[in-house]
Amino acid sequence: MVISSNALAYIDIINRYLALLAAGDVRGIVSLFSARGTVHSPFLGMQPAGKFFDLLKAATRRSVIEKPEVFVSGVGSRRASTCLTYRWELADGAQVSFECVDLFDFNEQGLIDTMTIVYDTAPIREAVGDKYRGVQTH
């Protein structure tokens, strides 16, 4: 097994990301991404990080992150992930909770280049519908 010398930095960035996500701090979150950083979302497809987190903030009243575990690559790649329970209160008061995995690919400077979100969307769409439809950002 080969662990990247940057593994601790990746863990720190992911933990900062989770804290900023729970706080709803879009600027803080986006500062962890490279200038070309993207998010691959089951609901929204591929979006620039800034646009994705603006849409998420507009659709969200509150986010609670529970039981996060962070994992780093065992082959030395610039990849890490977190598995967590996401308790999401939407802007209209609807609430949903689900397990998800966020996969992070980092660039040479240690910033997030891509984040891929993985979860089962069927129960969420059934419970709350598509809350992003019609959401406008500045």
mmCIF file of C-alpha atoms in Angstrom:
data_model
loop_
_atom_site.group_PDB
_atom_site.id
_atom_site.type_symbol
_atom_site.label_atom_id
_atom_site.label_comp_id
_atom_site.label_asym_id
_atom_site.label_seq_id
_atom_site.Cartn_x
_atom_site.Cartn_y
_atom_site.Cartn_z
ATOM 1 C CA MET A 1 0.000 0.000 0.000
ATOM 2 C CA VAL A 2 1.241 3.488 -0.907
ATOM 3 C CA ILE A 3 -0.255 6.493 0.854
ATOM 4 C CA SER A 4 0.292 9.937 -0.663
ATOM 5 C CA SER A 5 2.464 12.334 1.307
ATOM 6 C CA ASN A 6 -0.464 14.745 0.939
ATOM 7 C CA ALA A 7 -2.977 12.395 2.605
ATOM 8 C CA LEU A 8 -3.175 14.458 5.811
ATOM 9 C CA ALA A 9 -3.710 17.637 3.779
ATOM 10 C CA TYR A 10 -6.548 15.949 1.865
ATOM 11 C CA ILE A 11 -8.161 14.865 5.136
ATOM 12 C CA ASP A 12 -7.891 18.432 6.454
ATOM 13 C CA ILE A 13 -9.450 19.918 3.301
ATOM 14 C CA ILE A 14 -12.338 17.447 3.393
ATOM 15 C CA ASN A 15 -12.987 18.164 7.079
ATOM 16 C CA ARG A 16 -12.952 21.902 6.324
ATOM 17 C CA TYR A 17 -15.327 21.304 3.417
ATOM 18 C CA LEU A 18 -17.762 19.436 5.689
ATOM 19 C CA ALA A 19 -17.698 22.220 8.310
ATOM 20 C CA LEU A 20 -18.240 24.900 5.649
ATOM 21 C CA LEU A 21 -21.058 22.870 4.072
ATOM 22 C CA ALA A 22 -22.838 22.593 7.428
ATOM 23 C CA ALA A 23 -22.373 26.362 7.910
ATOM 24 C CA GLY A 24 -23.699 27.160 4.417
ATOM 25 C CA ASP A 25 -20.510 29.101 3.599
ATOM 26 C CA VAL A 26 -20.443 29.019 -0.218
ATOM 27 C CA ARG A 27 -17.401 31.313 -0.545
ATOM 28 C CA GLY A 28 -15.456 29.195 1.915
ATOM 29 C CA ILE A 29 -16.380 25.983 0.119
ATOM 30 C CA VAL A 30 -15.486 27.357 -3.316
ATOM 31 C CA SER A 31 -12.093 28.532 -1.979
ATOM 32 C CA LEU A 32 -11.195 24.850 -1.508
ATOM 33 C CA PHE A 33 -11.679 24.208 -5.254
ATOM 34 C CA SER A 34 -9.349 24.991 -8.132
ATOM 35 C CA ALA A 35 -10.417 27.751 -10.541
ATOM 36 C CA ARG A 36 -11.821 25.060 -12.850
ATOM 37 C CA GLY A 37 -13.287 22.980 -10.027
ATOM 38 C CA THR A 38 -16.435 21.032 -10.843
ATOM 39 C CA VAL A 39 -19.078 19.053 -8.989
ATOM 40 C CA HIS A 40 -20.765 15.976 -10.466
ATOM 41 C CA SER A 41 -24.196 15.709 -8.845
ATOM 42 C CA PRO A 42 -26.899 13.050 -9.290
ATOM 43 C CA PHE A 43 -29.522 15.835 -9.446
ATOM 44 C CA LEU A 44 -27.704 18.548 -11.389
ATOM 45 C CA GLY A 45 -25.117 16.747 -13.481
ATOM 46 C CA MET A 46 -21.731 18.415 -13.885
ATOM 47 C CA GLN A 47 -21.603 22.041 -12.708
ATOM 48 C CA PRO A 48 -18.847 24.532 -11.922
ATOM 49 C CA ALA A 49 -18.321 24.370 -8.149
ATOM 50 C CA GLY A 50 -19.494 27.959 -7.562
ATOM 51 C CA LYS A 51 -22.734 27.450 -9.466
ATOM 52 C CA PHE A 52 -23.463 24.109 -7.793
ATOM 53 C CA PHE A 53 -23.008 25.466 -4.267
ATOM 54 C CA ASP A 54 -25.046 28.605 -5.071
ATOM 55 C CA LEU A 55 -27.896 26.333 -6.202
ATOM 56 C CA LEU A 56 -27.539 24.147 -3.120
ATOM 57 C CA LYS A 57 -27.606 27.175 -0.802
ATOM 58 C CA ALA A 58 -30.715 28.578 -2.529
ATOM 59 C CA ALA A 59 -32.514 25.248 -2.031
ATOM 60 C CA THR A 60 -31.386 24.750 1.592
ATOM 61 C CA ARG A 61 -32.536 26.026 4.975
ATOM 62 C CA ARG A 62 -30.116 23.857 6.964
ATOM 63 C CA SER A 63 -27.603 21.048 6.483
ATOM 64 C CA VAL A 64 -26.465 18.650 9.181
ATOM 65 C CA ILE A 65 -23.538 16.331 8.532
ATOM 66 C CA GLU A 66 -23.486 13.175 10.652
ATOM 67 C CA LYS A 67 -20.990 10.335 11.041
ATOM 68 C CA PRO A 68 -18.464 11.557 8.469
ATOM 69 C CA GLU A 69 -15.561 9.224 7.784
ATOM 70 C CA VAL A 70 -12.715 10.294 5.508
ATOM 71 C CA PHE A 71 -10.748 7.812 3.404
ATOM 72 C CA VAL A 72 -7.550 8.393 1.413
ATOM 73 C CA SER A 73 -6.159 6.465 -1.539
ATOM 74 C CA GLY A 74 -4.100 3.394 -0.730
ATOM 75 C CA VAL A 75 -2.230 3.610 -4.040
ATOM 76 C CA GLY A 76 -0.816 7.113 -3.674
ATOM 77 C CA SER A 77 -3.226 8.933 -5.986
ATOM 78 C CA ARG A 78 -4.542 12.451 -5.366
ATOM 79 C CA ARG A 79 -7.958 11.090 -4.414
ATOM 80 C CA ALA A 80 -9.900 10.873 -1.148
ATOM 81 C CA SER A 81 -13.516 10.395 -0.139
ATOM 82 C CA THR A 82 -15.957 10.837 2.688
ATOM 83 C CA CYS A 83 -18.942 8.721 3.626
ATOM 84 C CA LEU A 84 -21.609 10.484 5.679
ATOM 85 C CA THR A 85 -25.236 10.911 6.586
ATOM 86 C CA TYR A 86 -26.639 14.167 5.188
ATOM 87 C CA ARG A 87 -29.678 15.609 6.959
ATOM 88 C CA TRP A 88 -31.059 18.244 4.629
ATOM 89 C CA GLU A 89 -33.770 20.746 5.489
ATOM 90 C CA LEU A 90 -34.887 22.414 2.293
ATOM 91 C CA ALA A 91 -35.885 26.052 1.927
ATOM 92 C CA ASP A 92 -39.582 25.071 1.938
ATOM 93 C CA GLY A 93 -39.208 23.147 5.219
ATOM 94 C CA ALA A 94 -39.178 19.641 3.704
ATOM 95 C CA GLN A 95 -36.651 17.354 5.357
ATOM 96 C CA VAL A 96 -34.735 14.394 4.028
ATOM 97 C CA SER A 97 -31.870 12.286 5.306
ATOM 98 C CA PHE A 98 -29.624 10.048 3.226
ATOM 99 C CA GLU A 99 -26.289 8.284 3.139
ATOM 100 C CA CYS A 100 -23.836 9.582 0.574
ATOM 101 C CA VAL A 101 -20.249 9.361 -0.566
ATOM 102 C CA ASP A 102 -18.337 12.360 -1.874
ATOM 103 C CA LEU A 103 -15.283 11.536 -4.003
ATOM 104 C CA PHE A 104 -12.602 14.228 -4.252
ATOM 105 C CA ASP A 105 -9.874 14.523 -6.882
ATOM 106 C CA PHE A 106 -7.166 17.036 -5.971
ATOM 107 C CA ASN A 107 -4.795 18.977 -8.210
ATOM 108 C CA GLU A 108 -1.039 19.346 -7.685
ATOM 109 C CA GLN A 109 -1.605 22.384 -5.457
ATOM 110 C CA GLY A 110 -3.892 20.399 -3.146
ATOM 111 C CA LEU A 111 -7.130 22.075 -4.259
ATOM 112 C CA ILE A 112 -10.227 20.115 -5.233
ATOM 113 C CA ASP A 113 -10.470 19.700 -9.012
ATOM 114 C CA THR A 114 -13.568 17.513 -9.037
ATOM 115 C CA MET A 115 -16.053 16.316 -6.484
ATOM 116 C CA THR A 116 -18.392 13.476 -7.399
ATOM 117 C CA ILE A 117 -21.446 12.968 -5.189
ATOM 118 C CA VAL A 118 -22.863 9.443 -4.994
ATOM 119 C CA TYR A 119 -26.226 8.547 -3.447
ATOM 120 C CA ASP A 120 -29.524 6.896 -4.313
ATOM 121 C CA THR A 121 -31.734 9.684 -5.688
ATOM 122 C CA ALA A 122 -34.971 7.696 -5.964
ATOM 123 C CA PRO A 123 -36.099 7.997 -2.320
ATOM 124 C CA ILE A 124 -35.148 11.680 -2.227
ATOM 125 C CA ARG A 125 -37.029 12.586 -5.397
ATOM 126 C CA GLU A 126 -40.025 10.655 -4.082
ATOM 127 C CA ALA A 127 -39.924 12.430 -0.700
ATOM 128 C CA VAL A 128 -39.276 16.018 -1.776
ATOM 129 C CA GLY A 129 -39.359 16.237 -5.578
ATOM 130 C CA ASP A 130 -36.811 18.128 -7.639
ATOM 131 C CA LYS A 131 -36.180 21.216 -5.479
ATOM 132 C CA TYR A 132 -33.602 22.618 -7.897
ATOM 133 C CA ARG A 133 -36.061 23.025 -10.753
ATOM 134 C CA GLY A 134 -36.675 26.732 -11.272
ATOM 135 C CA VAL A 135 -34.084 27.881 -8.697
ATOM 136 C CA GLN A 136 -32.325 31.028 -9.889
ATOM 137 C CA THR A 137 -28.889 32.247 -8.816
ATOM 138 C CA HIS A 138 -27.240 35.576 -9.360
#
